[in-house]
């Protein structure tokens, strides 16, 4: 079945936006359940229209730019963040035949390039706000995302070595016999942790640590510009979930059910796991975050590479 | 590390716990009879007002939300008007503690929102209830030594006949 490319693009992006919007509601509901309370359950059946209510509220808020802000950059920052996350979805193979970029042979590198761009959004937002809290949040975000991107890349090298390709399509196909989460367990854990830090979700949400920095890098943002940061964060969560699914959980692969359903089930499971992490874990101190990254995650991912390489060479009979 | 996994697991188990939340307008929470809510003025078992306009509640009130005027009828004091300004009231219950006749009582009702602030000033007819409130058998004039029409000194409950203080005999 060949679907025309414009339809694929529109449907995929619409689906990503939808997932991001719905996961704001799902997160609040789940957090409620984790804390023995119902969460938002008043708007519509089971509180399902809370998303609509929030969207309407955000759209009709005054679109305000602080007079002391650097206006062009201030406007650019949320757009950059949102675009970067959406572009990452372009290379994710959702089913064997449903992917915007198709079988891109540098898919994984493209994802990393876009993640690198996402840092700009946060830093520019913090910088252009001309607000000390926003700037502190932006600096933290820059340091955190750049250093965690290192282990993120290193942790993935094991997958790339085993699959022998940077193409996400090939990586999924390479997992047809055994999901990479088993041979690449260390790498998967490091990638998961780095992914949380990358999307600056709790417990690694230091760039927006409420009790220290107000709202961090988006302190000065309101209305739909804030909404774009918000949506980009949730789309980022969906993105990391989709990446983990693709790289470690066998992508669309699975028995009986159609490929798309398998992909969706795995992604939803991971999104719920991210929410569980938020509900359960406290935020580390900033220096703890950094030393944990450089002193634990970096050696662990290097060990993972060495072990994977050794095993691959041994299997090849060298 | 073990601690983190254990925390995750315990938090996950909370998914299957019962909610602690009471969905308020649909299910009302239980409020004990001694809950400090809306203030009322009660009547004695004969259906007369208990309030004797002694002003102790107004004196005890830390926010000065009670205002009343004494009137007199058949040797009894009663409030000519009795206002409680609920936009000031802090529901501390001091008025209830100060009241010598159990007239002023706090009830387990707190749903008294208004759109107009003036409507929060309750007059005597708003405050008076037809019953006795928390003390069903108590009637101040039946136990007090005050002489009123129909009851002379020494005729109250558990009251001895008055002593003639001018007599020499014990």
GROMACS .gro file of C-alpha atoms in nm:
model
  488
    1UNK     CA    1   0.000   0.000   0.000
    2UNK     CA    2   0.161   0.324  -0.115
    3UNK     CA    3   0.027   0.638   0.057
    4UNK     CA    4   0.105   0.972  -0.110
    5UNK     CA    5   0.374   1.168   0.073
    6UNK     CA    6   0.168   1.482   0.154
    7UNK     CA    7  -0.088   1.268   0.333
    8UNK     CA    8   0.186   1.094   0.530
    9UNK     CA    9   0.334   1.427   0.634
   10UNK     CA   10   0.004   1.586   0.736
   11UNK     CA   11  -0.124   1.280   0.919
   12UNK     CA   12   0.203   1.222   1.103
   13UNK     CA   13   0.238   1.580   1.222
   14UNK     CA   14  -0.129   1.599   1.315
   15UNK     CA   15  -0.091   1.277   1.510
   16UNK     CA   16   0.218   1.410   1.689
   17UNK     CA   17   0.036   1.729   1.786
   18UNK     CA   18  -0.261   1.525   1.898
   19UNK     CA   19  -0.047   1.294   2.107
   20UNK     CA   20   0.135   1.591   2.261
   21UNK     CA   21  -0.194   1.762   2.346
   22UNK     CA   22  -0.361   1.453   2.482
   23UNK     CA   23  -0.057   1.356   2.685
   24UNK     CA   24  -0.085   1.685   2.878
   25UNK     CA   25  -0.424   1.564   2.996
   26UNK     CA   26  -0.315   1.202   3.041
   27UNK     CA   27  -0.020   1.319   3.247
   28UNK     CA   28  -0.236   1.519   3.483
   29UNK     CA   29  -0.483   1.234   3.518
   30UNK     CA   30  -0.212   0.973   3.578
   31UNK     CA   31  -0.027   1.197   3.823
   32UNK     CA   32  -0.358   1.227   4.004
   33UNK     CA   33  -0.399   0.851   4.021
   34UNK     CA   34  -0.042   0.810   4.144
   35UNK     CA   35  -0.124   1.054   4.424
   36UNK     CA   36  -0.460   0.894   4.514
   37UNK     CA   37  -0.671   1.170   4.365
   38UNK     CA   38  -0.880   1.176   4.046
   39UNK     CA   39  -0.705   1.460   3.860
   40UNK     CA   40  -0.896   1.684   3.619
   41UNK     CA   41  -1.224   1.497   3.566
   42UNK     CA   42  -1.485   1.770   3.526
   43UNK     CA   43  -1.470   1.877   3.162
   44UNK     CA   44  -1.650   1.621   2.951
   45UNK     CA   45  -1.657   1.245   3.014
   46UNK     CA   46  -1.355   1.143   3.226
   47UNK     CA   47  -1.218   1.495   3.183
   48UNK     CA   48  -1.138   1.427   2.818
   49UNK     CA   49  -1.224   1.778   2.702
   50UNK     CA   50  -0.976   1.933   2.944
   51UNK     CA   51  -0.734   1.945   2.651
   52UNK     CA   52  -0.981   2.152   2.450
   53UNK     CA   53  -1.046   2.381   2.744
   54UNK     CA   54  -0.672   2.434   2.796
   55UNK     CA   55  -0.616   2.497   2.424
   56UNK     CA   56  -0.899   2.751   2.409
   57UNK     CA   57  -0.763   2.924   2.718
   58UNK     CA   58  -0.411   2.944   2.575
   59UNK     CA   59  -0.523   3.062   2.233
   60UNK     CA   60  -0.728   3.347   2.375
   61UNK     CA   61  -0.465   3.468   2.619
   62UNK     CA   62  -0.310   3.801   2.531
   63UNK     CA   63  -0.006   3.749   2.310
   64UNK     CA   64   0.232   3.953   2.518
   65UNK     CA   65   0.600   4.026   2.462
   66UNK     CA   66   0.776   4.189   2.756
   67UNK     CA   67   0.903   4.539   2.664
   68UNK     CA   68   1.253   4.452   2.790
   69UNK     CA   69   1.280   4.137   2.580
   70UNK     CA   70   1.479   4.096   2.260
   71UNK     CA   71   1.171   4.074   2.042
   72UNK     CA   72   1.280   3.882   1.729
   73UNK     CA   73   1.473   3.622   1.927
   74UNK     CA   74   1.195   3.603   2.184
   75UNK     CA   75   0.951   3.513   1.907
   76UNK     CA   76   1.192   3.278   1.734
   77UNK     CA   77   1.279   3.062   2.034
   78UNK     CA   78   0.955   2.864   2.078
   79UNK     CA   79   0.927   2.813   1.704
   80UNK     CA   80   1.277   2.665   1.685
   81UNK     CA   81   1.205   2.424   1.968
   82UNK     CA   82   0.877   2.312   1.822
   83UNK     CA   83   1.015   2.271   1.470
   84UNK     CA   84   1.312   2.070   1.592
   85UNK     CA   85   1.094   1.821   1.773
   86UNK     CA   86   0.854   1.788   1.481
   87UNK     CA   87   1.141   1.736   1.235
   88UNK     CA   88   1.278   1.453   1.448
   89UNK     CA   89   0.956   1.266   1.387
   90UNK     CA   90   1.026   1.283   1.015
   91UNK     CA   91   1.275   0.998   1.029
   92UNK     CA   92   1.097   0.769   1.273
   93UNK     CA   93   0.968   0.461   1.089
   94UNK     CA   94   0.622   0.416   1.237
   95UNK     CA   95   0.542   0.115   1.021
   96UNK     CA   96   0.749  -0.040   0.741
   97UNK     CA   97   0.567   0.184   0.490
   98UNK     CA   98   0.483   0.486   0.701
   99UNK     CA   99   0.773   0.724   0.748
  100UNK     CA  100   0.814   1.075   0.617
  101UNK     CA  101   1.182   1.048   0.527
  102UNK     CA  102   1.152   0.687   0.423
  103UNK     CA  103   1.465   0.480   0.469
  104UNK     CA  104   1.708   0.764   0.540
  105UNK     CA  105   2.057   0.619   0.574
  106UNK     CA  106   2.168   0.881   0.831
  107UNK     CA  107   1.838   0.881   1.022
  108UNK     CA  108   1.994   0.855   1.364
  109UNK     CA  109   2.241   1.135   1.293
  110UNK     CA  110   1.954   1.354   1.173
  111UNK     CA  111   1.772   1.295   1.501
  112UNK     CA  112   2.083   1.403   1.689
  113UNK     CA  113   2.122   1.711   1.475
  114UNK     CA  114   1.765   1.813   1.555
  115UNK     CA  115   1.818   1.747   1.925
  116UNK     CA  116   2.117   1.976   1.906
  117UNK     CA  117   1.894   2.241   1.752
  118UNK     CA  118   1.641   2.203   2.033
  119UNK     CA  119   1.906   2.336   2.273
  120UNK     CA  120   1.897   2.666   2.085
  121UNK     CA  121   1.530   2.709   2.159
  122UNK     CA  122   1.587   2.691   2.532
  123UNK     CA  123   1.901   2.900   2.538
  124UNK     CA  124   1.757   3.168   2.311
  125UNK     CA  125   1.440   3.182   2.517
  126UNK     CA  126   1.639   3.229   2.834
  127UNK     CA  127   1.869   3.485   2.676
  128UNK     CA  128   1.609   3.697   2.498
  129UNK     CA  129   1.381   3.717   2.801
  130UNK     CA  130   1.629   3.953   2.967
  131UNK     CA  131   1.535   3.803   3.300
  132UNK     CA  132   1.786   3.658   3.543
  133UNK     CA  133   1.579   3.349   3.620
  134UNK     CA  134   1.513   3.281   3.255
  135UNK     CA  135   1.883   3.322   3.179
  136UNK     CA  136   1.983   3.087   3.461
  137UNK     CA  137   1.734   2.834   3.332
  138UNK     CA  138   1.867   2.871   2.981
  139UNK     CA  139   2.229   2.826   3.092
  140UNK     CA  140   2.139   2.519   3.294
  141UNK     CA  141   1.950   2.378   3.000
  142UNK     CA  142   2.244   2.435   2.770
  143UNK     CA  143   2.492   2.265   3.002
  144UNK     CA  144   2.257   1.980   3.081
  145UNK     CA  145   2.148   1.909   2.726
  146UNK     CA  146   2.496   1.934   2.575
  147UNK     CA  147   2.654   1.705   2.831
  148UNK     CA  148   2.374   1.452   2.823
  149UNK     CA  149   2.381   1.446   2.445
  150UNK     CA  150   2.732   1.302   2.471
  151UNK     CA  151   2.623   0.990   2.658
  152UNK     CA  152   2.312   0.969   2.451
  153UNK     CA  153   2.521   0.939   2.139
  154UNK     CA  154   2.767   0.700   2.299
  155UNK     CA  155   2.493   0.479   2.438
  156UNK     CA  156   2.349   0.442   2.090
  157UNK     CA  157   2.679   0.333   1.937
  158UNK     CA  158   2.615  -0.020   2.065
  159UNK     CA  159   2.289  -0.033   1.871
  160UNK     CA  160   2.453   0.107   1.560
  161UNK     CA  161   2.740  -0.142   1.584
  162UNK     CA  162   2.506  -0.436   1.628
  163UNK     CA  163   2.269  -0.330   1.353
  164UNK     CA  164   2.549  -0.208   1.129
  165UNK     CA  165   2.351   0.093   1.011
  166UNK     CA  166   2.247   0.446   1.102
  167UNK     CA  167   1.913   0.397   0.930
  168UNK     CA  168   1.631   0.360   1.181
  169UNK     CA  169   1.452   0.132   0.935
  170UNK     CA  170   1.746  -0.107   0.927
  171UNK     CA  171   1.781  -0.092   1.304
  172UNK     CA  172   1.419  -0.204   1.347
  173UNK     CA  173   1.471  -0.483   1.095
  174UNK     CA  174   1.784  -0.594   1.282
  175UNK     CA  175   1.568  -0.650   1.589
  176UNK     CA  176   1.337  -0.899   1.421
  177UNK     CA  177   1.490  -1.186   1.623
  178UNK     CA  178   1.574  -1.016   1.953
  179UNK     CA  179   1.493  -0.668   2.080
  180UNK     CA  180   1.807  -0.463   2.147
  181UNK     CA  181   1.690  -0.395   2.499
  182UNK     CA  182   1.829  -0.736   2.597
  183UNK     CA  183   2.182  -0.730   2.448
  184UNK     CA  184   2.205  -0.350   2.489
  185UNK     CA  185   2.054  -0.325   2.835
  186UNK     CA  186   2.317  -0.084   2.969
  187UNK     CA  187   2.288   0.132   2.661
  188UNK     CA  188   1.910   0.135   2.690
  189UNK     CA  189   1.922   0.253   3.052
  190UNK     CA  190   2.174   0.526   2.972
  191UNK     CA  191   1.969   0.633   2.670
  192UNK     CA  192   1.653   0.646   2.878
  193UNK     CA  193   1.816   0.863   3.145
  194UNK     CA  194   1.978   1.087   2.886
  195UNK     CA  195   1.645   1.109   2.707
  196UNK     CA  196   1.475   1.237   3.019
  197UNK     CA  197   1.748   1.496   3.062
  198UNK     CA  198   1.725   1.584   2.694
  199UNK     CA  199   1.354   1.663   2.713
  200UNK     CA  200   1.419   1.832   3.049
  201UNK     CA  201   1.141   1.636   3.207
  202UNK     CA  202   1.121   1.561   3.575
  203UNK     CA  203   1.327   1.445   3.758
  204UNK     CA  204   1.580   1.630   3.536
  205UNK     CA  205   1.377   1.948   3.489
  206UNK     CA  206   1.643   2.175   3.634
  207UNK     CA  207   1.610   2.432   3.351
  208UNK     CA  208   1.259   2.506   3.477
  209UNK     CA  209   1.302   2.411   3.844
  210UNK     CA  210   0.996   2.587   3.983
  211UNK     CA  211   1.117   2.629   4.337
  212UNK     CA  212   1.443   2.797   4.235
  213UNK     CA  213   1.385   2.969   3.902
  214UNK     CA  214   1.018   3.055   3.880
  215UNK     CA  215   0.949   2.875   3.556
  216UNK     CA  216   1.307   2.878   3.429
  217UNK     CA  217   1.369   2.960   3.067
  218UNK     CA  218   1.000   3.023   2.987
  219UNK     CA  219   0.933   3.251   3.283
  220UNK     CA  220   0.844   3.543   3.055
  221UNK     CA  221   0.638   3.343   2.808
  222UNK     CA  222   0.261   3.336   2.809
  223UNK     CA  223  -0.028   3.245   2.585
  224UNK     CA  224   0.039   3.033   2.280
  225UNK     CA  225   0.415   3.099   2.285
  226UNK     CA  226   0.423   2.925   2.621
  227UNK     CA  227   0.187   2.669   2.471
  228UNK     CA  228   0.445   2.591   2.205
  229UNK     CA  229   0.713   2.523   2.466
  230UNK     CA  230   0.463   2.310   2.648
  231UNK     CA  231   0.362   2.116   2.338
  232UNK     CA  232   0.726   2.083   2.233
  233UNK     CA  233   0.807   1.930   2.572
  234UNK     CA  234   0.531   1.672   2.541
  235UNK     CA  235   0.611   1.608   2.176
  236UNK     CA  236   0.969   1.560   2.298
  237UNK     CA  237   0.851   1.297   2.543
  238UNK     CA  238   0.661   1.122   2.265
  239UNK     CA  239   0.976   1.158   2.051
  240UNK     CA  240   1.206   0.996   2.307
  241UNK     CA  241   0.947   0.723   2.359
  242UNK     CA  242   0.930   0.664   1.984
  243UNK     CA  243   1.312   0.657   1.966
  244UNK     CA  244   1.343   0.405   2.248
  245UNK     CA  245   1.073   0.198   2.082
  246UNK     CA  246   1.257   0.208   1.752
  247UNK     CA  247   1.605   0.152   1.885
  248UNK     CA  248   1.552  -0.090   2.171
  249UNK     CA  249   1.199  -0.229   2.171
  250UNK     CA  250   1.180  -0.357   1.817
  251UNK     CA  251   0.987  -0.069   1.662
  252UNK     CA  252   0.675  -0.190   1.485
  253UNK     CA  253   0.770  -0.555   1.529
  254UNK     CA  254   0.542  -0.790   1.722
  255UNK     CA  255   0.312  -1.086   1.674
  256UNK     CA  256  -0.053  -1.090   1.558
  257UNK     CA  257  -0.137  -0.718   1.591
  258UNK     CA  258  -0.069  -0.485   1.295
  259UNK     CA  259   0.266  -0.299   1.300
  260UNK     CA  260   0.116   0.042   1.372
  261UNK     CA  261  -0.064  -0.088   1.680
  262UNK     CA  262   0.255  -0.243   1.816
  263UNK     CA  263   0.438   0.086   1.769
  264UNK     CA  264   0.157   0.281   1.938
  265UNK     CA  265   0.136   0.039   2.232
  266UNK     CA  266   0.509   0.062   2.299
  267UNK     CA  267   0.514   0.440   2.270
  268UNK     CA  268   0.213   0.485   2.500
  269UNK     CA  269   0.368   0.248   2.753
  270UNK     CA  270   0.690   0.451   2.753
  271UNK     CA  271   0.503   0.783   2.783
  272UNK     CA  272   0.322   0.643   3.087
  273UNK     CA  273   0.658   0.532   3.226
  274UNK     CA  274   0.790   0.887   3.186
  275UNK     CA  275   0.491   1.012   3.383
  276UNK     CA  276   0.557   0.751   3.651
  277UNK     CA  277   0.915   0.878   3.676
  278UNK     CA  278   0.781   1.228   3.726
  279UNK     CA  279   0.544   1.112   3.999
  280UNK     CA  280   0.802   0.905   4.186
  281UNK     CA  281   1.143   1.069   4.176
  282UNK     CA  282   1.277   1.389   4.333
  283UNK     CA  283   1.484   1.637   4.138
  284UNK     CA  284   1.862   1.610   4.194
  285UNK     CA  285   2.076   1.912   4.269
  286UNK     CA  286   2.244   2.069   3.968
  287UNK     CA  287   2.598   1.957   4.055
  288UNK     CA  288   2.465   1.609   4.132
  289UNK     CA  289   2.307   1.600   3.789
  290UNK     CA  290   2.634   1.693   3.622
  291UNK     CA  291   2.856   1.461   3.823
  292UNK     CA  292   2.609   1.176   3.775
  293UNK     CA  293   2.630   1.234   3.403
  294UNK     CA  294   3.004   1.267   3.364
  295UNK     CA  295   3.119   1.026   3.636
  296UNK     CA  296   2.866   0.744   3.601
  297UNK     CA  297   2.679   0.757   3.271
  298UNK     CA  298   2.983   0.836   3.057
  299UNK     CA  299   3.194   0.542   3.188
  300UNK     CA  300   2.892   0.311   3.170
  301UNK     CA  301   2.824   0.397   2.808
  302UNK     CA  302   3.193   0.358   2.722
  303UNK     CA  303   3.198   0.015   2.891
  304UNK     CA  304   2.889  -0.072   2.689
  305UNK     CA  305   3.066   0.018   2.366
  306UNK     CA  306   3.377  -0.180   2.455
  307UNK     CA  307   3.175  -0.486   2.558
  308UNK     CA  308   2.956  -0.470   2.249
  309UNK     CA  309   3.260  -0.433   2.026
  310UNK     CA  310   3.437  -0.724   2.193
  311UNK     CA  311   3.135  -0.951   2.161
  312UNK     CA  312   3.080  -0.854   1.799
  313UNK     CA  313   3.443  -0.925   1.715
  314UNK     CA  314   3.427  -1.257   1.902
  315UNK     CA  315   3.114  -1.356   1.710
  316UNK     CA  316   3.279  -1.258   1.383
  317UNK     CA  317   3.559  -1.492   1.478
  318UNK     CA  318   3.835  -1.239   1.466
  319UNK     CA  319   1.954   0.241   4.268
  320UNK     CA  320   1.742  -0.019   4.450
  321UNK     CA  321   1.575   0.270   4.629
  322UNK     CA  322   1.482   0.435   4.301
  323UNK     CA  323   1.330   0.116   4.161
  324UNK     CA  324   1.142   0.057   4.487
  325UNK     CA  325   1.008   0.413   4.478
  326UNK     CA  326   0.891   0.364   4.121
  327UNK     CA  327   0.719   0.039   4.213
  328UNK     CA  328   0.547   0.182   4.521
  329UNK     CA  329   0.428   0.485   4.325
  330UNK     CA  330   0.303   0.253   4.052
  331UNK     CA  331   0.101   0.058   4.309
  332UNK     CA  332  -0.081   0.378   4.399
  333UNK     CA  333  -0.252   0.345   4.060
  334UNK     CA  334  -0.468   0.075   4.219
  335UNK     CA  335  -0.540   0.255   4.544
  336UNK     CA  336  -0.873   0.415   4.617
  337UNK     CA  337  -0.891   0.790   4.566
  338UNK     CA  338  -0.886   0.999   4.879
  339UNK     CA  339  -1.067   1.282   4.706
  340UNK     CA  340  -1.430   1.349   4.792
  341UNK     CA  341  -1.601   1.481   4.475
  342UNK     CA  342  -1.754   1.761   4.674
  343UNK     CA  343  -2.076   1.893   4.526
  344UNK     CA  344  -2.196   1.541   4.450
  345UNK     CA  345  -2.091   1.376   4.775
  346UNK     CA  346  -2.090   1.592   5.083
  347UNK     CA  347  -1.822   1.530   5.342
  348UNK     CA  348  -1.935   1.431   5.693
  349UNK     CA  349  -1.923   1.727   5.930
  350UNK     CA  350  -1.947   1.657   6.301
  351UNK     CA  351  -2.225   1.829   6.502
  352UNK     CA  352  -1.967   2.048   6.671
  353UNK     CA  353  -1.834   2.174   6.337
  354UNK     CA  354  -1.794   2.552   6.339
  355UNK     CA  355  -2.005   2.668   6.046
  356UNK     CA  356  -2.297   2.906   5.996
  357UNK     CA  357  -2.408   3.072   6.321
  358UNK     CA  358  -2.770   3.042   6.435
  359UNK     CA  359  -2.979   3.168   6.725
  360UNK     CA  360  -3.173   2.891   6.898
  361UNK     CA  361  -3.496   2.887   7.099
  362UNK     CA  362  -3.566   2.727   7.435
  363UNK     CA  363  -3.800   2.424   7.466
  364UNK     CA  364  -4.101   2.656   7.504
  365UNK     CA  365  -4.027   2.818   7.168
  366UNK     CA  366  -3.906   3.148   7.318
  367UNK     CA  367  -3.583   3.312   7.206
  368UNK     CA  368  -3.293   3.204   7.423
  369UNK     CA  369  -3.092   3.519   7.363
  370UNK     CA  370  -3.097   3.756   7.659
  371UNK     CA  371  -2.909   4.035   7.482
  372UNK     CA  372  -2.622   4.026   7.731
  373UNK     CA  373  -2.375   4.136   7.458
  374UNK     CA  374  -2.114   3.883   7.570
  375UNK     CA  375  -2.092   3.735   7.223
  376UNK     CA  376  -2.034   4.076   7.071
  377UNK     CA  377  -1.768   4.144   7.334
  378UNK     CA  378  -1.598   3.809   7.273
  379UNK     CA  379  -1.600   3.844   6.896
  380UNK     CA  380  -1.242   3.914   6.781
  381UNK     CA  381  -1.354   4.070   6.452
  382UNK     CA  382  -1.653   4.265   6.582
  383UNK     CA  383  -1.897   4.105   6.343
  384UNK     CA  384  -2.187   4.078   6.591
  385UNK     CA  385  -2.407   4.372   6.663
  386UNK     CA  386  -2.726   4.374   6.872
  387UNK     CA  387  -2.957   4.604   7.064
  388UNK     CA  388  -3.110   4.514   7.399
  389UNK     CA  389  -3.488   4.534   7.445
  390UNK     CA  390  -3.695   4.452   7.754
  391UNK     CA  391  -4.036   4.280   7.778
  392UNK     CA  392  -4.201   4.140   8.098
  393UNK     CA  393  -3.876   4.175   8.289
  394UNK     CA  394  -3.688   3.970   8.028
  395UNK     CA  395  -3.416   4.100   7.804
  396UNK     CA  396  -3.425   4.017   7.438
  397UNK     CA  397  -3.242   4.150   7.131
  398UNK     CA  398  -3.436   4.414   6.940
  399UNK     CA  399  -3.210   4.349   6.646
  400UNK     CA  400  -2.929   4.100   6.611
  401UNK     CA  401  -2.693   4.116   6.315
  402UNK     CA  402  -2.399   3.897   6.224
  403UNK     CA  403  -2.180   4.019   5.943
  404UNK     CA  404  -2.064   3.693   5.786
  405UNK     CA  405  -1.829   3.870   5.552
  406UNK     CA  406  -1.622   3.944   5.863
  407UNK     CA  407  -1.695   3.636   6.071
  408UNK     CA  408  -1.398   3.401   6.110
  409UNK     CA  409  -1.601   3.115   6.258
  410UNK     CA  410  -1.383   3.100   6.568
  411UNK     CA  411  -1.675   2.995   6.791
  412UNK     CA  412  -1.585   3.238   7.071
  413UNK     CA  413  -1.943   3.372   7.065
  414UNK     CA  414  -2.076   3.024   7.130
  415UNK     CA  415  -1.835   2.979   7.421
  416UNK     CA  416  -1.922   3.318   7.566
  417UNK     CA  417  -2.298   3.270   7.546
  418UNK     CA  418  -2.446   3.205   7.895
  419UNK     CA  419  -2.777   3.078   7.757
  420UNK     CA  420  -2.670   2.848   7.470
  421UNK     CA  421  -2.856   3.085   7.240
  422UNK     CA  422  -2.585   3.139   6.981
  423UNK     CA  423  -2.457   2.817   6.826
  424UNK     CA  424  -2.240   2.722   6.532
  425UNK     CA  425  -2.375   2.462   6.290
  426UNK     CA  426  -2.221   2.221   6.036
  427UNK     CA  427  -2.318   2.429   5.735
  428UNK     CA  428  -2.068   2.631   5.538
  429UNK     CA  429  -2.237   2.678   5.201
  430UNK     CA  430  -2.327   3.043   5.235
  431UNK     CA  431  -2.173   3.210   4.931
  432UNK     CA  432  -2.340   3.523   4.799
  433UNK     CA  433  -2.292   3.737   4.491
  434UNK     CA  434  -2.361   4.060   4.683
  435UNK     CA  435  -2.156   4.135   4.990
  436UNK     CA  436  -2.449   4.305   5.163
  437UNK     CA  437  -2.638   3.977   5.160
  438UNK     CA  438  -2.385   3.832   5.401
  439UNK     CA  439  -2.518   4.050   5.683
  440UNK     CA  440  -2.771   3.820   5.849
  441UNK     CA  441  -3.055   3.975   6.047
  442UNK     CA  442  -3.231   3.819   6.343
  443UNK     CA  443  -3.499   3.652   6.132
  444UNK     CA  444  -3.221   3.491   5.923
  445UNK     CA  445  -3.039   3.366   6.230
  446UNK     CA  446  -3.328   3.241   6.444
  447UNK     CA  447  -3.420   2.877   6.406
  448UNK     CA  448  -3.736   2.716   6.538
  449UNK     CA  449  -3.560   2.446   6.746
  450UNK     CA  450  -3.325   2.416   7.038
  451UNK     CA  451  -3.007   2.331   6.852
  452UNK     CA  452  -2.747   2.123   7.033
  453UNK     CA  453  -2.902   2.154   7.383
  454UNK     CA  454  -3.260   2.023   7.358
  455UNK     CA  455  -3.371   2.054   7.723
  456UNK     CA  456  -3.197   2.369   7.830
  457UNK     CA  457  -3.395   2.678   7.918
  458UNK     CA  458  -3.205   2.962   8.079
  459UNK     CA  459  -3.494   3.112   8.279
  460UNK     CA  460  -3.584   2.769   8.422
  461UNK     CA  461  -3.245   2.736   8.588
  462UNK     CA  462  -3.158   3.098   8.663
  463UNK     CA  463  -3.248   3.270   8.987
  464UNK     CA  464  -3.400   3.568   8.814
  465UNK     CA  465  -3.762   3.636   8.897
  466UNK     CA  466  -3.980   3.669   8.592
  467UNK     CA  467  -4.357   3.674   8.556
  468UNK     CA  468  -4.486   3.326   8.634
  469UNK     CA  469  -4.173   3.223   8.825
  470UNK     CA  470  -4.065   3.379   9.148
  471UNK     CA  471  -3.734   3.351   9.333
  472UNK     CA  472  -3.665   3.001   9.459
  473UNK     CA  473  -3.895   2.835   9.207
  474UNK     CA  474  -3.633   2.747   8.946
  475UNK     CA  475  -3.505   2.394   8.892
  476UNK     CA  476  -3.270   2.273   9.167
  477UNK     CA  477  -3.308   2.603   9.345
  478UNK     CA  478  -3.370   2.627   9.721
  479UNK     CA  479  -3.615   2.876   9.862
  480UNK     CA  480  -3.448   3.211   9.925
  481UNK     CA  481  -3.302   3.273  10.269
  482UNK     CA  482  -3.441   3.560  10.468
  483UNK     CA  483  -3.115   3.742  10.531
  484UNK     CA  484  -3.275   3.965  10.797
  485UNK     CA  485  -3.375   3.672  11.017
  486UNK     CA  486  -3.144   3.584  11.306
  487UNK     CA  487  -3.216   3.215  11.311
  488UNK     CA  488  -2.994   2.993  11.099
   0.00000   0.00000   0.00000
